[in-house]
CSV table of C-alpha atoms and ligand atoms in Angstrom, one decimal:
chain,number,residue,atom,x,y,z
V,1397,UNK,CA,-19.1,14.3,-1.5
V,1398,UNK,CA,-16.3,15.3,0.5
V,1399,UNK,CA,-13.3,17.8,-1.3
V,1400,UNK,CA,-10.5,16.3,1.5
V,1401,UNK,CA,-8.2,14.8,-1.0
V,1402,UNK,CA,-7.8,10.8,-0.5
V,1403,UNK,CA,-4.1,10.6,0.1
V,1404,UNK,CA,-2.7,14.1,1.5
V,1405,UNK,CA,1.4,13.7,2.1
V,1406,UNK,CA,3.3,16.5,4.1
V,1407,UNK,CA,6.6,17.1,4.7
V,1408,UNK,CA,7.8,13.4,4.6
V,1409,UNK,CA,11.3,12.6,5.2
V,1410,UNK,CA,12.9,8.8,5.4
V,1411,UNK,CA,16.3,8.4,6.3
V,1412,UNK,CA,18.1,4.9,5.7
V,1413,UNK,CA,21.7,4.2,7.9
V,1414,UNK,CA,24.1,1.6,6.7
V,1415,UNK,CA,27.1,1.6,9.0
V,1416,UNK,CA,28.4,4.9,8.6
V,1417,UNK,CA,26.5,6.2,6.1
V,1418,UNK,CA,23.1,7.9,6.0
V,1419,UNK,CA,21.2,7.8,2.8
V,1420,UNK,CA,17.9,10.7,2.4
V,1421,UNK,CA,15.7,8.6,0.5
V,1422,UNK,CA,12.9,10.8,1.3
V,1423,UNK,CA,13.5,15.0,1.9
V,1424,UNK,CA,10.2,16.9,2.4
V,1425,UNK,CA,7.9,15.4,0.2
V,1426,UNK,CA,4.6,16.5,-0.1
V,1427,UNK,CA,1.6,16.2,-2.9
V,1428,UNK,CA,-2.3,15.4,-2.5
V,1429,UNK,CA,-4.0,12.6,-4.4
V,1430,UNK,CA,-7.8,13.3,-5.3
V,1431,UNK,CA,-10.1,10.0,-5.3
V,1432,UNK,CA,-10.6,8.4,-8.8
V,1433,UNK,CA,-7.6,9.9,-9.7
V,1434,UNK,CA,-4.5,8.3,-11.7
V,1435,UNK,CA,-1.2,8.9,-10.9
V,1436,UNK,CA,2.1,7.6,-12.0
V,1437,UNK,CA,5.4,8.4,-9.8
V,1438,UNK,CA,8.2,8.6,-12.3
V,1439,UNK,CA,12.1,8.9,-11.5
V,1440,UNK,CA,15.5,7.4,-11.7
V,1441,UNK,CA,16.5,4.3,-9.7
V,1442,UNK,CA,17.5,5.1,-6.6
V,1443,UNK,CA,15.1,8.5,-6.4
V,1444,UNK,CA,12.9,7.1,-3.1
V,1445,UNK,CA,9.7,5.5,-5.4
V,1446,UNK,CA,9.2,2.7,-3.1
V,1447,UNK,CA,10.4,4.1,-0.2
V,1448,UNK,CA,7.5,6.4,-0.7
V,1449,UNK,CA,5.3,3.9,-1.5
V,1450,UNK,CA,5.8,1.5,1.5
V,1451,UNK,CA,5.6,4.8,3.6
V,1452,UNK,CA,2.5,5.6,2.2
V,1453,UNK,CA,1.0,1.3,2.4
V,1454,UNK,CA,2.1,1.6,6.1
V,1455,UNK,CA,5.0,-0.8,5.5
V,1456,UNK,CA,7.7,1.2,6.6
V,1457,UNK,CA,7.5,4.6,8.8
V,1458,UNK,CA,8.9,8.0,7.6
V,1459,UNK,CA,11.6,9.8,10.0
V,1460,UNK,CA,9.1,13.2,9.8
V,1461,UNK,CA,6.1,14.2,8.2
V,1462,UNK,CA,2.2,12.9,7.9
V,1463,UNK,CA,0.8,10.5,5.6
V,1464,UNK,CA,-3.2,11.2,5.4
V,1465,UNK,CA,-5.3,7.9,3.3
V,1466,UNK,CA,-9.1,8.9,3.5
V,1467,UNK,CA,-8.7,10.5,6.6
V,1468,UNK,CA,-6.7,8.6,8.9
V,1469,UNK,CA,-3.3,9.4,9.9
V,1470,UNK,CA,-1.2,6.3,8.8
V,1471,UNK,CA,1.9,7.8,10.4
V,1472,UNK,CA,0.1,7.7,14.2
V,1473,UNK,CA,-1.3,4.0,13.4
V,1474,UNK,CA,0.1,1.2,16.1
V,1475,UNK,CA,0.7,-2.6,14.2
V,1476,UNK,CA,-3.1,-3.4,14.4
V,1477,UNK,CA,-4.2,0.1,12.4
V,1478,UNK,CA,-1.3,-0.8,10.2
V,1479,UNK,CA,-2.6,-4.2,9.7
V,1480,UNK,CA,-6.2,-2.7,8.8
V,1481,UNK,CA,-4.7,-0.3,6.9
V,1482,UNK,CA,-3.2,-2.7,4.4
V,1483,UNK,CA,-5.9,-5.3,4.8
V,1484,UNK,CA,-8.5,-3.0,3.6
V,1485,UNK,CA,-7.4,0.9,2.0
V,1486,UNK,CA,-3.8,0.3,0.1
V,1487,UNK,CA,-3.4,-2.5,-2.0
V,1488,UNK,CA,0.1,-3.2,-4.0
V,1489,UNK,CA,1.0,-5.3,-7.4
V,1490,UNK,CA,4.7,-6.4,-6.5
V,1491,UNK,CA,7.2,-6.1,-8.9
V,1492,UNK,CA,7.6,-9.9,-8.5
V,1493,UNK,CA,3.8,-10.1,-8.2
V,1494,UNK,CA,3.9,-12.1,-4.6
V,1495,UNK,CA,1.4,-14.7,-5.4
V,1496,UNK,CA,1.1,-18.0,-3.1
V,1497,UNK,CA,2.4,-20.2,-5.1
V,1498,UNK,CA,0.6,-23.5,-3.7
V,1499,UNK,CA,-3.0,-22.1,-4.5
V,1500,UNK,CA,-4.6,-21.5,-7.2
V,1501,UNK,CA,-5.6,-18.5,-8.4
V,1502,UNK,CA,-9.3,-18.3,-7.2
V,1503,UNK,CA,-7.8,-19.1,-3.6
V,1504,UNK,CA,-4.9,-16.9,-4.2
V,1505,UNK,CA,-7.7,-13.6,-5.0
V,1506,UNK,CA,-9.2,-15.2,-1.9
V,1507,UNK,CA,-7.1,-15.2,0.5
V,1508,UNK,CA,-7.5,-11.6,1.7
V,1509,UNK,CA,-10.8,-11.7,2.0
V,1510,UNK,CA,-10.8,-14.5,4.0
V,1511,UNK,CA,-8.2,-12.5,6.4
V,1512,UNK,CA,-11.5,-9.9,5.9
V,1513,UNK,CA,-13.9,-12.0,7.3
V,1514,UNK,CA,-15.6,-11.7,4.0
V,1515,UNK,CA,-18.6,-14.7,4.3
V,1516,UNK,CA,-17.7,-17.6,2.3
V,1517,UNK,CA,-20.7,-16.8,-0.8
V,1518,UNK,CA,-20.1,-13.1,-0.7
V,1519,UNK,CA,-15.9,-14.4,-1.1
V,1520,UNK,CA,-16.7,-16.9,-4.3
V,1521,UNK,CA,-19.3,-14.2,-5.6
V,1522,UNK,CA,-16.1,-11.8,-5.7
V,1523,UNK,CA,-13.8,-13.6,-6.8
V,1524,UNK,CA,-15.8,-15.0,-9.5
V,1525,UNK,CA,-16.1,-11.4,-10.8
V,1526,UNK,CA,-12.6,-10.1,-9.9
V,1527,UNK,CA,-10.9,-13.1,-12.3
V,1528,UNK,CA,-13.9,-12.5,-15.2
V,1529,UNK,CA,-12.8,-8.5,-15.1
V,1530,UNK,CA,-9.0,-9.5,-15.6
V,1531,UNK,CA,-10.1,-12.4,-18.0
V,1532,UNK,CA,-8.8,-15.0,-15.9
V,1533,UNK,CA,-12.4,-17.0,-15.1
V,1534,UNK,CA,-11.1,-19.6,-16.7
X,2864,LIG,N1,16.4,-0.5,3.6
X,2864,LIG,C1,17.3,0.4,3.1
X,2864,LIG,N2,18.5,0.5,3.7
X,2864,LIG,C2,19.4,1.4,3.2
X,2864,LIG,N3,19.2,2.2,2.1
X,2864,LIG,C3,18.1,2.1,1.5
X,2864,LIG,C4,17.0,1.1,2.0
X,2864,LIG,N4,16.0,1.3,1.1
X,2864,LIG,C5,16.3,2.2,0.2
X,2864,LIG,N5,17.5,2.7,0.4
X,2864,LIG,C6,18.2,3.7,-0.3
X,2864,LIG,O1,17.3,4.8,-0.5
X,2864,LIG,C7,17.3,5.4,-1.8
X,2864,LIG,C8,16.0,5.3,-2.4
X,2864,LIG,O2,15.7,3.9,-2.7
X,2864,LIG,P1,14.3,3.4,-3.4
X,2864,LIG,O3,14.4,1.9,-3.4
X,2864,LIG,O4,13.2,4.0,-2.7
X,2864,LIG,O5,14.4,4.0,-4.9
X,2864,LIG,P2,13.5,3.7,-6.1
X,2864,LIG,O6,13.2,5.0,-6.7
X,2864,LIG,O7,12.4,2.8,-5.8
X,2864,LIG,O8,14.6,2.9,-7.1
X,2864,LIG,P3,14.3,1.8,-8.3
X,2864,LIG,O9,13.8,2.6,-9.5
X,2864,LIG,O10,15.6,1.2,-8.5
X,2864,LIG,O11,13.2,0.9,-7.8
X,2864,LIG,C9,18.4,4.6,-2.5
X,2864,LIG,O12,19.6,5.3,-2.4
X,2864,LIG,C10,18.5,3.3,-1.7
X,2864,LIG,O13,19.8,2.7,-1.8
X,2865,LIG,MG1,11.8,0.9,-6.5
């Protein structure tokens, strides 16, 4: 087993500009995440929680500094690593929990491992006992 942590932030900084004014969500952050690991990121509203977070998901880009998940540098990813990225290392729960409304919730657990490729018996053998584990086989 390898001892590289699985998420390794250094020196992150994101900057936000409204008109004149430039907001420092981010100043220098740095921390490493060990696999199997739980961690909670605690602070008051407005402190750069999900700024992190969508820099470390590959949703938004930091201004300086690396993001490392299981090796690969997220920060030097073009739109199709990015893609990968969130199709298949970092997975969010939304606040507002950004279901798709019009399918059900077996199609819903689904639908990204359709986008996957994942082969349609391997798919309903999964999401058979993804919605059993959360008590929602029903
Ligand atoms: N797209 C944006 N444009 C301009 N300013 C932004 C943008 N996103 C975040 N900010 C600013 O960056 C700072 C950090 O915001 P962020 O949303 O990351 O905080 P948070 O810790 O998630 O807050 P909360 O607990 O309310 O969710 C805030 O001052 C916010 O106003
Ligand atoms: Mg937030």
């Amino acid at each position: 087993m390898s001892s590289e942590p699985l998420l390794s932030v250094r020196g992150v900084h994101r900057r936000f500009r409204t008109g004149p004014t430039v907001v420092h969500a981010l100043r220098g952050v740095s921390f490493d995440v060990a696999a199997g690991s739980m961690v909670a990121l605690v602070g008051r509203s407005g402190s750069g929680k999900t700024t992190l977070l969508n820099v470390i998901g590959g949703l938004d880009r930091p201004d300086a500094g690396t993001v490392h998940v299981d090796g690969s540098d997220v920060t030097a990813l073009d739109e199709d690593g990015l893609s990968r990225l969130r199709r298949e290392k970092v997975s969010y729960v939304f606040q507002s929990f950004g279901l798709i409304p019009v399918l059900s919730a077996a199609e819903n657990v689904a639908a990204p491992l359709r986008m996957a490729r994942v082969a349609p018996t391997e798919r309903e053998r999964r999401v058979e006992l993804l919605l059993e584990l959360v008590g929602l086989a029903d």
